[in-house]
Short mmCIF file of C-alpha atoms and ligand atoms in Angstrom, two decimals:
data_model
loop_
_atom_site.label_atom_id
_atom_site.label_comp_id
_atom_site.label_asym_id
_atom_site.label_seq_id
_atom_site.Cartn_x
_atom_site.Cartn_y
_atom_site.Cartn_z
CA UNK A 1 16.95 -19.95 -23.68
CA UNK A 2 17.61 -16.25 -23.74
CA UNK A 3 15.38 -14.16 -21.51
CA UNK A 4 12.93 -11.72 -23.04
CA UNK A 5 13.53 -8.03 -22.46
CA UNK A 6 11.30 -5.87 -20.31
CA UNK A 7 11.37 -2.09 -20.05
CA UNK A 8 9.60 0.41 -17.83
CA UNK A 9 10.12 3.81 -16.25
CA UNK A 10 8.58 6.33 -13.89
CA UNK A 11 9.05 10.09 -14.00
CA UNK A 12 10.69 11.74 -10.98
CA UNK A 13 8.05 14.43 -11.20
CA UNK A 14 6.56 14.30 -7.71
CA UNK A 15 5.78 12.08 -4.80
CA UNK A 16 4.77 8.66 -5.99
CA UNK A 17 1.26 7.50 -5.23
CA UNK A 18 -0.06 4.06 -4.36
CA UNK A 19 -1.27 3.97 -8.00
CA UNK A 20 2.33 4.19 -9.22
CA UNK A 21 3.17 1.36 -6.85
CA UNK A 22 0.37 -1.08 -7.65
CA UNK A 23 0.15 -0.14 -11.34
CA UNK A 24 3.86 -0.13 -12.02
CA UNK A 25 6.72 -0.71 -9.58
CA UNK A 26 5.26 -3.61 -7.68
CA UNK A 27 4.81 -5.56 -10.88
CA UNK A 28 8.41 -4.89 -11.81
CA UNK A 29 9.54 -6.87 -8.81
CA UNK A 30 7.43 -9.86 -9.74
CA UNK A 31 8.90 -9.90 -13.25
CA UNK A 32 12.58 -9.37 -12.55
CA UNK A 33 13.56 -13.04 -12.47
CA UNK A 34 11.76 -13.99 -15.62
CA UNK A 35 12.95 -11.12 -17.84
CA UNK A 36 16.05 -9.12 -18.64
CA UNK A 37 14.82 -5.84 -17.09
CA UNK A 38 15.62 -2.21 -17.73
CA UNK A 39 14.02 0.22 -15.28
CA UNK A 40 14.65 3.90 -15.92
CA UNK A 41 14.08 7.13 -14.07
CA UNK A 42 12.46 9.22 -16.78
CA UNK A 43 13.82 12.67 -15.99
CA UNK A 44 13.68 13.75 -19.64
CA UNK A 45 9.95 13.10 -19.61
CA UNK A 46 9.62 14.97 -16.33
CA UNK A 47 10.84 18.31 -17.72
CA UNK A 48 7.90 18.47 -20.13
CA UNK A 49 6.23 20.18 -17.20
CA UNK A 50 8.09 22.73 -15.12
CA UNK A 51 10.44 21.25 -12.52
CA UNK A 52 12.49 22.91 -9.83
CA UNK A 53 16.10 21.83 -10.69
CA UNK A 54 17.20 21.01 -7.14
CA UNK A 55 14.03 19.04 -6.53
CA UNK A 56 14.36 17.15 -9.79
CA UNK A 57 17.89 16.10 -8.82
CA UNK A 58 16.82 15.05 -5.30
CA UNK A 59 13.79 13.14 -6.53
CA UNK A 60 15.91 11.23 -9.03
CA UNK A 61 17.92 9.62 -6.25
CA UNK A 62 14.85 9.22 -4.04
CA UNK A 63 13.11 7.36 -6.83
CA UNK A 64 16.04 5.01 -7.24
CA UNK A 65 15.97 4.32 -3.49
CA UNK A 66 12.26 3.68 -3.75
CA UNK A 67 12.66 1.21 -6.62
CA UNK A 68 15.12 -0.74 -4.51
CA UNK A 69 13.04 -0.40 -1.34
CA UNK A 70 10.05 -1.83 -3.20
CA UNK A 71 12.11 -4.89 -4.01
CA UNK A 72 13.68 -4.15 -7.39
CA UNK A 73 17.09 -5.82 -7.27
CA UNK A 74 19.94 -3.81 -8.83
CA UNK A 75 21.97 -7.01 -9.17
CA UNK A 76 19.36 -8.44 -11.49
CA UNK A 77 18.05 -5.35 -13.28
CA UNK A 78 19.54 -2.37 -15.06
CA UNK A 79 18.51 0.75 -13.11
CA UNK A 80 19.53 4.03 -14.69
CA UNK A 81 18.72 7.68 -15.31
CA UNK A 82 17.32 8.37 -18.76
CA UNK A 83 19.33 11.55 -19.41
CA UNK A 84 22.59 9.67 -18.80
CA UNK A 85 22.08 7.63 -21.94
CA UNK A 86 22.21 10.10 -24.85
CA UNK A 87 20.75 7.62 -27.35
CA UNK A 88 17.26 8.34 -25.97
CA UNK A 89 17.38 11.87 -27.32
CA UNK A 90 19.10 10.76 -30.51
CA UNK A 91 16.58 8.07 -31.39
CA UNK A 92 13.72 10.43 -30.51
CA UNK A 93 14.91 12.78 -33.23
CA UNK A 94 14.90 10.02 -35.82
CA UNK A 95 11.46 8.77 -34.77
CA UNK A 96 10.10 12.31 -34.79
CA UNK A 97 10.49 12.33 -38.54
CA UNK A 98 8.19 9.37 -38.85
CA UNK A 99 5.49 10.33 -36.37
CA UNK A 100 2.62 12.56 -37.42
CA UNK A 101 1.55 15.69 -35.58
CA UNK A 102 -2.06 14.54 -35.85
CA UNK A 103 -1.24 11.34 -33.99
CA UNK A 104 0.28 13.28 -31.12
CA UNK A 105 -2.57 15.78 -30.93
CA UNK A 106 -4.98 12.92 -30.37
CA UNK A 107 -3.18 11.59 -27.26
CA UNK A 108 -5.37 11.73 -24.16
CA UNK A 109 -2.48 12.61 -21.86
CA UNK A 110 -1.39 15.43 -24.17
CA UNK A 111 -4.90 16.86 -24.20
CA UNK A 112 -5.19 16.58 -20.41
CA UNK A 113 -1.81 18.09 -19.70
CA UNK A 114 -2.29 20.87 -22.26
CA UNK A 115 -5.48 21.82 -20.47
CA UNK A 116 -3.82 21.65 -17.04
CA UNK A 117 -0.71 23.59 -18.13
CA UNK A 118 -2.28 25.91 -20.69
CA UNK A 119 0.54 28.43 -20.20
CA UNK A 120 3.18 25.84 -21.08
CA UNK A 121 2.06 23.67 -23.98
CA UNK A 122 5.60 23.01 -25.14
CA UNK A 123 7.01 20.80 -27.90
CA UNK A 124 8.31 18.31 -25.34
CA UNK A 125 4.84 17.73 -23.98
CA UNK A 126 3.63 16.89 -27.44
CA UNK A 127 6.68 14.78 -28.19
CA UNK A 128 6.40 12.82 -24.95
CA UNK A 129 5.10 9.62 -26.60
CA UNK A 130 7.93 9.65 -29.16
CA UNK A 131 10.55 9.87 -26.41
CA UNK A 132 8.75 7.03 -24.70
CA UNK A 133 8.81 4.99 -27.92
CA UNK A 134 12.54 5.65 -28.20
CA UNK A 135 13.05 4.45 -24.60
CA UNK A 136 11.31 1.20 -25.33
CA UNK A 137 12.64 0.50 -28.82
CA UNK A 138 16.30 1.20 -27.95
CA UNK A 139 16.42 -1.94 -25.81
CA UNK A 140 14.63 -4.25 -28.28
CA UNK A 141 11.94 -4.61 -25.65
CA UNK A 142 9.43 -7.45 -25.67
CA UNK A 143 7.14 -6.33 -22.85
CA UNK A 144 6.32 -3.08 -21.08
CA UNK A 145 4.51 -3.27 -17.73
CA UNK A 146 2.52 -0.05 -17.20
CA UNK A 147 -0.77 1.18 -15.80
CA UNK A 148 -3.83 1.43 -18.03
CA UNK A 149 -3.28 5.16 -18.64
CA UNK A 150 -0.14 4.41 -20.67
CA UNK A 151 -1.76 1.97 -23.07
CA UNK A 152 -2.23 4.61 -25.75
CA UNK A 153 1.44 5.55 -25.63
CA UNK A 154 2.38 1.93 -25.99
CA UNK A 155 0.25 1.70 -29.12
CA UNK A 156 2.23 4.59 -30.56
CA UNK A 157 5.51 2.84 -29.78
CA UNK A 158 4.24 -0.23 -31.61
CA UNK A 159 2.96 1.78 -34.58
CA UNK A 160 6.23 3.64 -34.94
CA UNK A 161 8.26 0.42 -34.69
CA UNK A 162 6.13 -1.25 -37.36
CA UNK A 163 6.31 1.82 -39.58
CA UNK A 164 10.10 1.95 -39.29
CA UNK A 165 10.46 -1.77 -39.94
CA UNK A 166 8.26 -1.55 -43.02
CA UNK A 167 10.19 1.35 -44.42
CA UNK A 168 13.76 0.29 -43.62
CA UNK A 169 13.59 -3.43 -42.96
CA UNK A 170 13.45 -5.36 -39.68
CA UNK A 171 15.12 -3.13 -37.05
CA UNK A 172 13.00 -2.95 -33.91
CA UNK A 173 11.27 -5.59 -31.92
CA UNK A 174 7.57 -4.66 -31.61
CA UNK A 175 6.75 -4.37 -27.87
CA UNK A 176 3.65 -5.58 -26.03
CA UNK A 177 1.95 -3.79 -23.15
CA UNK A 178 1.72 -5.82 -19.95
CA UNK A 179 -1.17 -4.55 -17.89
CA UNK A 180 -2.21 -6.35 -14.73
CA UNK A 181 -5.81 -6.15 -13.70
CA UNK A 182 -5.52 -5.63 -9.96
CA UNK A 183 -4.19 -2.17 -9.23
CA UNK A 184 -3.77 -1.14 -12.86
CA UNK A 185 -6.07 1.80 -12.32
CA UNK A 186 -6.42 3.34 -8.91
CA UNK A 187 -8.75 6.34 -8.94
CA UNK A 188 -8.52 9.64 -7.07
CA UNK A 189 -10.01 9.46 -3.57
CA UNK A 190 -11.76 12.76 -4.15
CA UNK A 191 -13.04 12.16 -7.66
CA UNK A 192 -13.29 8.46 -8.45
CA UNK A 193 -13.87 9.20 -12.12
CA UNK A 194 -10.29 10.48 -12.37
CA UNK A 195 -7.08 8.49 -11.97
CA UNK A 196 -5.05 9.02 -8.84
CA UNK A 197 -2.11 11.17 -9.90
CA UNK A 198 1.04 12.41 -8.23
CA UNK A 199 0.41 15.89 -9.57
CA UNK A 200 -3.18 16.36 -8.34
CA UNK A 201 -3.60 19.75 -6.64
CA UNK A 202 -5.87 18.32 -3.98
CA UNK A 203 -3.63 16.64 -1.38
CA UNK A 204 -6.51 14.44 -0.18
CA UNK A 205 -7.00 12.95 -3.64
CA UNK A 206 -3.80 10.90 -3.63
CA UNK A 207 -2.15 8.62 -1.10
CA UNK A 208 1.60 9.02 -1.39
CA UNK A 209 4.07 6.27 -0.72
CA UNK A 210 5.71 8.69 1.71
CA UNK A 211 2.53 9.32 3.75
CA UNK A 212 2.67 8.26 7.39
CA UNK A 213 0.02 6.07 8.95
CA UNK A 214 -2.10 8.98 10.22
CA UNK A 215 -2.15 10.67 6.84
CA UNK A 216 -3.04 7.45 5.05
CA UNK A 217 -5.93 6.73 7.40
CA UNK A 218 -7.15 10.31 7.31
CA UNK A 219 -7.22 10.34 3.51
CA UNK A 220 -9.12 7.08 3.31
CA UNK A 221 -11.60 8.28 5.92
CA UNK A 222 -12.27 11.36 3.79
CA UNK A 223 -12.50 9.40 0.55
CA UNK A 224 -15.59 10.17 -1.46
CA UNK A 225 -17.98 7.24 -1.30
CA UNK A 226 -21.35 6.85 -2.87
CA UNK A 227 -24.88 7.13 -1.57
CA UNK A 228 -26.32 3.97 -0.09
CA UNK A 229 -24.48 1.75 2.30
CA UNK A 230 -23.64 -1.40 0.44
CA UNK A 231 -20.00 -2.34 -0.07
CA UNK A 232 -20.15 -3.66 -3.57
CA UNK A 233 -18.14 -3.10 -6.77
CA UNK A 234 -20.51 -1.60 -9.27
CA UNK A 235 -20.42 1.03 -12.00
CA UNK A 236 -22.94 3.11 -10.07
CA UNK A 237 -20.57 3.12 -7.05
CA UNK A 238 -17.19 4.31 -8.36
CA UNK A 239 -15.93 5.48 -4.94
CA UNK A 240 -16.62 2.19 -3.16
CA UNK A 241 -15.38 0.21 -6.16
CA UNK A 242 -12.09 2.09 -6.08
CA UNK A 243 -11.60 1.36 -2.38
CA UNK A 244 -12.37 -2.32 -2.99
CA UNK A 245 -9.77 -2.29 -5.76
CA UNK A 246 -7.20 -0.74 -3.46
CA UNK A 247 -7.94 -3.29 -0.78
CA UNK A 248 -7.69 -6.16 -3.27
CA UNK A 249 -4.46 -4.81 -4.73
CA UNK A 250 -2.83 -4.51 -1.29
CA UNK A 251 -4.02 -7.80 0.20
CA UNK A 252 -3.75 -9.92 -2.93
CA UNK A 253 -7.36 -11.06 -2.65
CA UNK A 254 -9.93 -10.71 -5.42
CA UNK A 255 -12.51 -7.91 -5.48
CA UNK A 256 -15.22 -10.52 -4.83
CA UNK A 257 -13.37 -11.74 -1.75
CA UNK A 258 -13.03 -8.13 -0.59
CA UNK A 259 -16.77 -7.61 -1.04
CA UNK A 260 -17.41 -10.69 1.06
CA UNK A 261 -15.02 -9.58 3.78
CA UNK A 262 -16.99 -6.36 4.24
CA UNK A 263 -20.50 -7.69 3.76
CA UNK A 264 -22.89 -6.01 6.17
CA UNK A 265 -20.22 -3.58 7.46
CA UNK A 266 -20.56 0.20 7.36
CA UNK A 267 -18.56 2.62 5.20
CA UNK A 268 -16.66 3.94 8.25
CA UNK A 269 -15.33 0.57 9.27
CA UNK A 270 -14.55 -0.31 5.64
CA UNK A 271 -12.53 2.86 5.02
CA UNK A 272 -10.56 2.40 8.21
CA UNK A 273 -9.68 -1.17 7.27
CA UNK A 274 -8.51 -0.11 3.81
CA UNK A 275 -6.43 2.70 5.34
CA UNK A 276 -4.79 0.39 7.86
CA UNK A 277 -4.01 -2.23 5.25
CA UNK A 278 -2.32 0.33 3.02
CA UNK A 279 -0.42 2.02 5.86
CA UNK A 280 0.92 -1.31 7.10
CA UNK A 281 2.12 -2.19 3.61
CA UNK A 282 3.90 1.15 3.19
CA UNK A 283 5.76 1.24 6.50
CA UNK A 284 8.53 -1.25 5.63
CA UNK A 285 9.07 0.34 2.21
CA UNK A 286 9.48 3.77 3.81
CA UNK A 287 11.97 2.45 6.37
CA UNK A 288 14.05 0.75 3.69
CA UNK A 289 14.04 3.83 1.44
CA UNK A 290 15.28 5.94 4.33
CA UNK A 291 18.06 3.48 5.08
CA UNK A 292 19.16 3.46 1.44
CA UNK A 293 19.13 7.25 1.15
CA UNK A 294 21.67 7.43 3.93
CA UNK A 295 24.14 5.68 1.61
CA UNK A 296 24.50 7.99 -1.38
CA UNK A 297 27.72 6.32 -2.50
CA UNK A 298 25.92 3.02 -2.92
CA UNK A 299 23.08 4.63 -4.88
CA UNK A 300 25.57 6.51 -7.08
CA UNK A 301 27.31 3.23 -7.82
CA UNK A 302 24.07 1.55 -8.85
CA UNK A 303 23.29 4.38 -11.27
CA UNK A 304 26.79 4.47 -12.74
CA UNK A 305 26.75 0.73 -13.41
CA UNK A 306 23.20 0.96 -14.78
CA UNK A 307 24.06 3.82 -17.15
CA UNK A 308 26.98 1.87 -18.52
CA UNK A 309 24.95 -1.26 -19.18
CA UNK A 310 22.08 0.72 -20.71
CA UNK A 311 24.49 2.72 -22.86
CA UNK A 312 25.97 -0.42 -24.39
CA UNK A 313 22.59 -1.87 -25.28
CA UNK A 314 21.26 1.44 -26.60
CA UNK A 315 24.33 2.13 -28.70
CA UNK A 316 23.88 -1.14 -30.53
CA UNK A 317 20.33 -0.33 -31.59
CA UNK A 318 21.06 3.27 -32.48
CA UNK A 319 23.97 2.32 -34.65
CA UNK A 320 21.72 -0.10 -36.52
CA UNK A 321 19.11 2.64 -36.95
CA UNK A 322 21.69 5.10 -38.26
CA UNK A 323 22.92 2.54 -40.74
CA UNK A 324 19.40 1.80 -41.98
CA UNK A 325 18.44 5.40 -42.51
CA UNK A 326 21.72 6.35 -44.17
CA UNK A 327 23.45 8.42 -41.49
CA UNK A 328 27.17 8.57 -42.07
CA UNK A 329 29.06 6.67 -39.36
CA UNK A 330 32.57 6.74 -40.81
CA UNK A 331 34.04 4.63 -43.60
P1 ATP B 401 1.70 12.63 -13.38
O1 ATP B 401 0.43 12.80 -12.65
O2 ATP B 401 2.82 13.47 -12.88
O3 ATP B 401 1.56 12.63 -14.87
P2 ATP B 401 1.51 9.84 -12.79
O4 ATP B 401 1.07 9.73 -11.39
O5 ATP B 401 0.51 9.56 -13.85
O6 ATP B 401 2.23 11.20 -13.04
P3 ATP B 401 3.67 8.50 -14.13
O7 ATP B 401 5.07 8.76 -13.80
O8 ATP B 401 3.12 9.11 -15.36
O9 ATP B 401 2.74 8.86 -12.91
O10 ATP B 401 3.39 6.94 -14.16
C1 ATP B 401 4.23 5.95 -13.66
C2 ATP B 401 3.57 4.60 -13.76
O11 ATP B 401 2.52 4.49 -12.81
C3 ATP B 401 2.93 4.28 -15.10
O12 ATP B 401 3.16 2.92 -15.42
C4 ATP B 401 1.49 4.51 -14.89
O13 ATP B 401 0.68 3.76 -15.74
C5 ATP B 401 1.33 4.08 -13.44
N1 ATP B 401 0.23 4.78 -12.80
C6 ATP B 401 0.14 6.11 -12.62
N2 ATP B 401 -1.01 6.42 -11.98
C7 ATP B 401 -1.65 5.25 -11.75
C8 ATP B 401 -2.88 4.90 -11.13
N3 ATP B 401 -3.67 5.81 -10.61
N4 ATP B 401 -3.23 3.61 -11.07
C9 ATP B 401 -2.42 2.65 -11.58
N5 ATP B 401 -1.26 2.92 -12.18
C10 ATP B 401 -0.86 4.19 -12.28
N1 LTN B 402 5.42 7.92 -19.51
C1 LTN B 402 5.56 6.88 -18.54
C2 LTN B 402 6.93 6.79 -17.96
C3 LTN B 402 7.78 6.22 -18.99
C4 LTN B 402 7.73 4.89 -19.49
C5 LTN B 402 8.73 4.84 -20.49
C6 LTN B 402 6.96 3.78 -19.16
C7 LTN B 402 8.74 6.88 -19.68
N2 LTN B 402 9.31 6.05 -20.57
C8 LTN B 402 8.93 3.66 -21.18
C9 LTN B 402 7.20 2.60 -19.89
C10 LTN B 402 8.16 2.56 -20.88
C11 LTN B 402 4.58 7.09 -17.49
O1 LTN B 402 4.34 6.16 -16.83
N3 LTN B 402 4.04 8.23 -17.33
#
């Protein structure tokens, strides 16, 4: 039987956090045997907020090395850079004409980012979900593994696909979100009501995949916890709950098991244990990423092969779209 298609991407817009790892990349590894996978580096999404060109270029390759260091296998999956496949921009333009401004204005991420970058509320920021829909629909994707924060964008991709299919006949496969419970939403260590984000201004709020052991432990020690002293997952204890989630996500145990493991222990001991667990999990990934980055020729080869494979798949869908909507493609 033919494998189903899976698509996901991360923006090379900053240092990745443990939320990006547990909510996204780690799940990619688990799914790569079962699905035909496309994993992109979403640099076109990244420029919707200001990027330093040299950093954007460097981060693109670093992100590829990280994907591979986390266990994504370039022999099994198509790994490529979004801007190297022009059909993403082309399909976005078509989908733009069937997406409503009102729909985009309602997007939580758009509202958040507009508030955070009030001086730069550009068209790309608003169009972000349409580009994301184009990414997904170009590959006739069945499933999209993402963190909870992207669920709304996935709904848009589905709505647009259904709208297009209704108007022009069956063209796109309608994708499903694939959201795993453990690690799908890691909160900021400084404000557990907010998600942990790679672009948080407070460096203590996020644990980066590049942080060394000391930094990881220091950040967990400083994590905001709640009043009281019980280590229990509960709505009234968002700080402790978040740390329990992190621990569960990194050890593979359930939150209940984590609660039991720390029963009767103090916050200090608990935070240290979470920090050590995370630091120990990150060390081998960091070493492997460093090793890979020393071989730029290899990484370049992976991206060239990936772009070619992605291009072929994307061209097929775009040509179908152009035919359906009446774009001239030669006689
Ligand atoms: P930014 O803060 O720059 O917008 P981000 O940290 O939200 O970036 P993205 O590149 O937007 O990261 O997201 C990459 C993937 O990581 C997505 O699948 C997203 O759902 C997931 N993700 C991001 N933050 C978290 C988090 N705190 N917990 C779980 N998953 C997350
Ligand atoms: N917007 C996504 C990154 C992304 C993506 C995609 C995820 C770009 N294109 C397609 C899944 C499918 C984010 O995680 N911030």
